[in-house]
Amino acid sequence: MNAIAPAITPASAQALLRVQSLRKSFGSLDVLKGISFDLQRGETLALLGPSGSGKSTCLRCLNYLEKPTEGSVFLEDERIGQVPDRRGELRLMTDTELAPQRAEMAMVFQLFYLWPHLSVRDNVALGPIECAGLSRAEAYNLADEMLEKVHLRHKAEEYPERLSGGQQQRVAIARALAQRPKVMLFDEPTSALDPELVGEVLGVIKELAEEGRSMILVTHEISFAREVADRAIFMDGGHIVEQGTAIEVIDRPQAARTKAFLCQAGGRVSSQR
């Protein structure tokens, strides 16, 4: 496949997040085949493509939830997941060493992973208490602030089982925001929701984008990606096939594979050449 892989330009060298020649294999299965891209500060980037194209694996490699087979990830010029050993050769960080870096790239998963025995407020406050060393009072104030952002301040005393799926996902977003991350990573955040609940979660993500937060969004919601994302990357078979502004990629794709996918997914592919 002829993949369109971007060169590292002066602009990308100053990007908030830089991904260089990222590869990931599971045994003999090559899932990511040397992809490179960047994320500018305050930008929303959508990763699009069919199931199995490598989108979610890519996202998980950024904060080393999956350890890349090859390649580099830099956040504000700090190398993620690797440090020099005594001989000056790069070694993988331990999970303890990785924890501060992971906190700077907060992940919102397909499933919510809330603690069922904790209240909504305690679910959001736990990370700041355990990882950032905030007092309980400070963490509760922060949790309430983040719950207000996702329009769930009034549910702070409830437990997850009493919330709808959309509300639980919004609590998960508040929990990620409480880390005060530099980048938000969304891995198909609406895929586990009933259709009528999707809009409330997408609405919160749109508000975060409008605030100018730096975000990477893996999604099959093509129309939403077109509306919210500044740029889009279309992936297939572990390659970046096409990238550009979200409107360019979704409305005026150049690659035949992108066009075929968007037609099937209900994208707005223009007939103009």
Short mmCIF file of C-alpha atoms in Angstrom, two decimals:
data_model
loop_
_atom_site.label_atom_id
_atom_site.label_comp_id
_atom_site.label_asym_id
_atom_site.label_seq_id
_atom_site.Cartn_x
_atom_site.Cartn_y
_atom_site.Cartn_z
CA MET A 1 0.00 0.00 0.00
CA ASN A 2 1.27 3.47 -0.83
CA ALA A 3 1.00 5.25 2.49
CA ILE A 4 1.22 9.01 2.73
CA ALA A 5 3.59 9.50 5.67
CA PRO A 6 4.48 13.08 6.67
CA ALA A 7 8.02 14.31 6.93
CA ILE A 8 9.14 15.86 10.21
CA THR A 9 9.01 19.58 9.38
CA PRO A 10 10.05 22.55 11.54
CA ALA A 11 6.37 23.04 12.45
CA SER A 12 5.96 19.43 13.54
CA ALA A 13 9.24 19.59 15.45
CA GLN A 14 7.59 22.22 17.69
CA ALA A 15 4.34 20.27 18.04
CA LEU A 16 2.92 19.37 21.42
CA LEU A 17 3.02 15.65 20.54
CA ARG A 18 5.25 14.01 17.93
CA VAL A 19 4.99 10.41 16.78
CA GLN A 20 7.87 9.08 14.69
CA SER A 21 7.99 5.80 12.76
CA LEU A 22 5.74 3.99 15.21
CA ARG A 23 5.51 0.22 14.77
CA LYS A 24 3.64 -2.35 16.82
CA SER A 25 3.60 -6.09 16.29
CA PHE A 26 1.84 -8.84 18.19
CA GLY A 27 3.91 -11.88 17.34
CA SER A 28 3.87 -12.16 13.56
CA LEU A 29 0.98 -9.71 13.21
CA ASP A 30 2.11 -6.20 12.26
CA VAL A 31 -0.57 -3.80 13.47
CA LEU A 32 1.26 -0.49 13.04
CA LYS A 33 3.71 -0.23 10.18
CA GLY A 34 5.80 2.86 10.77
CA ILE A 35 3.38 5.75 11.19
CA SER A 36 4.37 9.36 11.89
CA PHE A 37 2.23 12.36 12.76
CA ASP A 38 2.03 15.29 15.14
CA LEU A 39 -0.50 17.10 17.29
CA GLN A 40 -0.36 20.85 17.68
CA ARG A 41 -1.24 22.53 20.96
CA GLY A 42 -4.98 23.17 21.18
CA GLU A 43 -5.76 20.91 18.22
CA THR A 44 -8.32 18.13 17.92
CA LEU A 45 -7.12 15.27 15.71
CA ALA A 46 -9.50 12.51 14.58
CA LEU A 47 -8.19 9.03 13.76
CA LEU A 48 -10.53 7.39 11.25
CA GLY A 49 -10.53 4.02 9.55
CA PRO A 50 -12.09 0.57 9.52
CA SER A 51 -11.95 -1.80 12.46
CA GLY A 52 -8.56 -3.45 12.62
CA SER A 53 -6.76 -0.56 10.93
CA GLY A 54 -4.60 0.13 14.01
CA LYS A 55 -6.32 3.24 15.37
CA SER A 56 -6.86 2.07 18.94
CA THR A 57 -3.48 0.37 19.07
CA CYS A 58 -1.89 3.62 17.96
CA LEU A 59 -3.68 5.52 20.71
CA ARG A 60 -2.61 3.00 23.37
CA CYS A 61 1.00 3.18 22.18
CA LEU A 62 1.13 6.94 22.75
CA ASN A 63 1.15 6.59 26.54
CA TYR A 64 2.68 3.09 26.50
CA LEU A 65 -0.38 1.19 27.58
CA GLU A 66 0.90 -0.86 24.66
CA LYS A 67 4.66 -0.76 24.28
CA PRO A 68 5.64 0.06 20.67
CA THR A 69 7.86 -2.42 18.89
CA GLU A 70 9.77 0.47 17.28
CA GLY A 71 9.52 4.23 17.00
CA SER A 72 9.37 7.22 19.29
CA VAL A 73 6.75 9.38 20.98
CA PHE A 74 7.60 12.84 22.31
CA LEU A 75 5.41 15.10 24.44
CA GLU A 76 6.80 18.63 24.55
CA ASP A 77 10.16 17.15 23.48
CA GLU A 78 10.17 14.68 26.38
CA ARG A 79 10.56 11.11 25.18
CA ILE A 80 7.67 8.95 26.36
CA GLY A 81 8.23 5.48 27.77
CA GLN A 82 12.00 5.28 27.34
CA VAL A 83 15.00 6.60 29.26
CA PRO A 84 18.76 6.15 28.82
CA ASP A 85 20.38 3.45 30.91
CA ARG A 86 23.86 3.69 32.44
CA ARG A 87 25.42 2.96 29.08
CA GLY A 88 23.38 5.64 27.37
CA GLU A 89 21.15 3.15 25.59
CA LEU A 90 17.39 3.53 25.74
CA ARG A 91 15.45 1.20 28.02
CA LEU A 92 11.74 0.90 28.69
CA MET A 93 10.44 2.73 31.73
CA THR A 94 8.80 0.80 34.53
CA ASP A 95 5.10 1.40 35.18
CA THR A 96 6.05 3.51 38.20
CA GLU A 97 8.33 5.67 36.06
CA LEU A 98 5.65 5.92 33.39
CA ALA A 99 2.88 7.04 35.74
CA PRO A 100 3.60 10.81 35.55
CA GLN A 101 3.82 10.69 31.75
CA ARG A 102 0.59 8.72 31.47
CA ALA A 103 -1.13 11.31 33.64
CA GLU A 104 -0.20 13.95 31.06
CA MET A 105 -2.00 11.95 28.33
CA ALA A 106 -5.30 11.00 29.91
CA MET A 107 -7.20 8.16 28.25
CA VAL A 108 -10.96 7.80 27.97
CA PHE A 109 -11.78 4.22 27.01
CA GLN A 110 -14.70 2.57 25.22
CA LEU A 111 -15.82 1.14 28.55
CA PHE A 112 -16.06 3.31 31.63
CA TYR A 113 -14.04 1.40 34.24
CA LEU A 114 -15.57 3.27 37.17
CA TRP A 115 -15.15 1.92 40.69
CA PRO A 116 -18.64 0.56 41.56
CA HIS A 117 -18.15 0.93 45.32
CA LEU A 118 -17.18 4.62 45.11
CA SER A 119 -19.43 7.60 44.59
CA VAL A 120 -19.12 9.65 41.43
CA ARG A 121 -17.17 12.32 43.32
CA ASP A 122 -14.81 9.74 44.82
CA ASN A 123 -14.24 8.14 41.40
CA VAL A 124 -13.04 11.49 40.06
CA ALA A 125 -11.11 12.49 43.18
CA LEU A 126 -9.22 9.21 43.69
CA GLY A 127 -6.51 9.89 41.09
CA PRO A 128 -5.64 13.39 42.35
CA ILE A 129 -5.44 12.05 45.90
CA GLU A 130 -3.36 8.95 45.14
CA CYS A 131 -1.20 10.23 42.28
CA ALA A 132 -1.01 14.01 42.65
CA GLY A 133 -0.95 14.14 46.44
CA LEU A 134 -3.94 16.46 46.83
CA SER A 135 -5.76 16.56 50.13
CA ARG A 136 -9.25 15.10 50.17
CA ALA A 137 -10.77 18.58 50.36
CA GLU A 138 -8.67 19.79 47.40
CA ALA A 139 -9.49 16.69 45.38
CA TYR A 140 -13.20 17.00 46.11
CA ASN A 141 -13.18 20.63 44.97
CA LEU A 142 -11.38 19.60 41.79
CA ALA A 143 -13.79 16.70 41.24
CA ASP A 144 -16.79 18.98 41.59
CA GLU A 145 -15.24 21.41 39.11
CA MET A 146 -14.66 18.65 36.56
CA LEU A 147 -18.14 17.20 37.11
CA GLU A 148 -19.56 20.64 36.42
CA LYS A 149 -17.71 20.62 33.08
CA VAL A 150 -19.49 17.42 32.06
CA HIS A 151 -22.83 18.63 33.48
CA LEU A 152 -22.98 16.06 36.28
CA ARG A 153 -22.26 18.08 39.40
CA HIS A 154 -25.72 17.15 40.66
CA LYS A 155 -24.78 13.43 40.50
CA ALA A 156 -21.66 13.72 42.68
CA GLU A 157 -23.11 11.60 45.51
CA GLU A 158 -24.57 8.91 43.26
CA TYR A 159 -22.95 5.55 42.55
CA PRO A 160 -22.15 4.35 39.01
CA GLU A 161 -24.87 1.70 38.94
CA ARG A 162 -27.48 4.44 39.25
CA LEU A 163 -26.21 6.28 36.17
CA SER A 164 -26.96 5.73 32.51
CA GLY A 165 -24.15 4.63 30.21
CA GLY A 166 -23.82 8.15 28.84
CA GLN A 167 -23.56 9.57 32.34
CA GLN A 168 -20.95 7.00 33.31
CA GLN A 169 -18.87 7.92 30.28
CA ARG A 170 -19.12 11.59 31.20
CA VAL A 171 -17.87 10.72 34.70
CA ALA A 172 -14.96 8.92 33.03
CA ILE A 173 -14.23 12.10 31.06
CA ALA A 174 -14.35 14.14 34.29
CA ARG A 175 -11.94 11.67 35.88
CA ALA A 176 -9.53 12.11 32.96
CA LEU A 177 -9.85 15.91 33.15
CA ALA A 178 -9.00 15.79 36.86
CA GLN A 179 -5.50 14.63 35.90
CA ARG A 180 -5.04 18.07 34.26
CA PRO A 181 -3.55 16.38 31.22
CA LYS A 182 -1.73 18.05 28.38
CA VAL A 183 -3.45 15.72 25.88
CA MET A 184 -6.81 13.93 26.04
CA LEU A 185 -7.03 10.56 24.26
CA PHE A 186 -10.50 9.24 23.38
CA ASP A 187 -10.74 5.62 22.23
CA GLU A 188 -14.17 5.27 20.56
CA PRO A 189 -15.87 6.81 23.60
CA THR A 190 -19.41 6.23 22.30
CA SER A 191 -19.08 2.70 20.90
CA ALA A 192 -20.47 1.04 24.05
CA LEU A 193 -23.47 3.37 24.32
CA ASP A 194 -27.05 3.00 23.20
CA PRO A 195 -27.72 5.32 20.23
CA GLU A 196 -29.88 7.71 22.24
CA LEU A 197 -27.03 8.30 24.71
CA VAL A 198 -24.32 9.07 22.15
CA GLY A 199 -25.24 12.73 21.74
CA GLU A 200 -24.69 13.70 25.37
CA VAL A 201 -21.12 12.35 25.32
CA LEU A 202 -20.30 13.90 21.95
CA GLY A 203 -21.68 17.20 23.23
CA VAL A 204 -19.19 17.21 26.11
CA ILE A 205 -16.30 16.35 23.77
CA LYS A 206 -17.33 19.19 21.46
CA GLU A 207 -17.30 21.62 24.38
CA LEU A 208 -13.79 20.48 25.31
CA ALA A 209 -12.65 21.00 21.72
CA GLU A 210 -14.14 24.49 21.74
CA GLU A 211 -12.13 25.24 24.90
CA GLY A 212 -8.99 24.56 22.87
CA ARG A 213 -7.95 21.37 24.59
CA SER A 214 -5.42 19.17 22.81
CA MET A 215 -7.19 15.94 21.92
CA ILE A 216 -6.88 12.82 19.77
CA LEU A 217 -10.17 11.11 19.02
CA VAL A 218 -10.61 7.60 17.62
CA THR A 219 -14.16 7.46 16.35
CA HIS A 220 -16.55 5.99 13.80
CA GLU A 221 -18.78 9.08 14.14
CA ILE A 222 -17.73 10.60 10.82
CA SER A 223 -20.05 13.60 10.83
CA PHE A 224 -18.98 14.44 14.37
CA ALA A 225 -15.29 14.21 13.41
CA ARG A 226 -15.94 16.57 10.51
CA GLU A 227 -17.64 19.07 12.81
CA VAL A 228 -15.24 18.98 15.74
CA ALA A 229 -11.78 17.93 14.52
CA ASP A 230 -9.22 20.35 13.13
CA ARG A 231 -7.39 17.58 11.30
CA ALA A 232 -8.11 13.96 10.43
CA ILE A 233 -5.98 10.93 9.67
CA PHE A 234 -7.39 7.98 7.77
CA MET A 235 -5.69 4.68 8.59
CA ASP A 236 -5.93 1.28 6.99
CA GLY A 237 -3.82 -1.84 7.42
CA GLY A 238 -1.51 -0.17 9.92
CA HIS A 239 -0.62 2.69 7.55
CA ILE A 240 -1.59 6.33 7.36
CA VAL A 241 -3.33 6.44 4.00
CA GLU A 242 -4.33 10.09 4.03
CA GLN A 243 -4.30 13.10 6.31
CA GLY A 244 -5.23 16.76 6.20
CA THR A 245 -7.87 19.05 7.60
CA ALA A 246 -10.97 17.17 8.70
CA ILE A 247 -13.02 18.77 5.93
CA GLU A 248 -10.43 17.87 3.29
CA VAL A 249 -10.15 14.25 4.35
CA ILE A 250 -13.87 13.67 4.88
CA ASP A 251 -15.37 15.80 2.10
CA ARG A 252 -12.60 15.69 -0.51
CA PRO A 253 -10.51 12.56 0.06
CA GLN A 254 -7.79 11.84 -2.49
CA ALA A 255 -7.05 8.15 -1.88
CA ALA A 256 -9.42 5.56 -3.33
CA ARG A 257 -9.40 3.59 -0.07
CA THR A 258 -10.48 6.65 1.91
CA LYS A 259 -13.27 7.36 -0.57
CA ALA A 260 -14.55 3.78 -0.38
CA PHE A 261 -14.57 3.78 3.41
CA LEU A 262 -16.34 7.12 3.71
CA CYS A 263 -18.98 6.15 1.18
CA GLN A 264 -19.77 3.05 3.22
CA ALA A 265 -19.63 4.99 6.50
CA GLY A 266 -21.91 7.74 5.27
CA GLY A 267 -19.30 10.45 4.84
CA ARG A 268 -19.86 13.50 2.64
CA VAL A 269 -17.51 12.65 -0.19
CA SER A 270 -17.58 15.29 -2.90
CA SER A 271 -17.73 14.29 -6.56
CA GLN A 272 -15.35 17.14 -7.42
CA ARG A 273 -11.80 16.21 -8.24
#
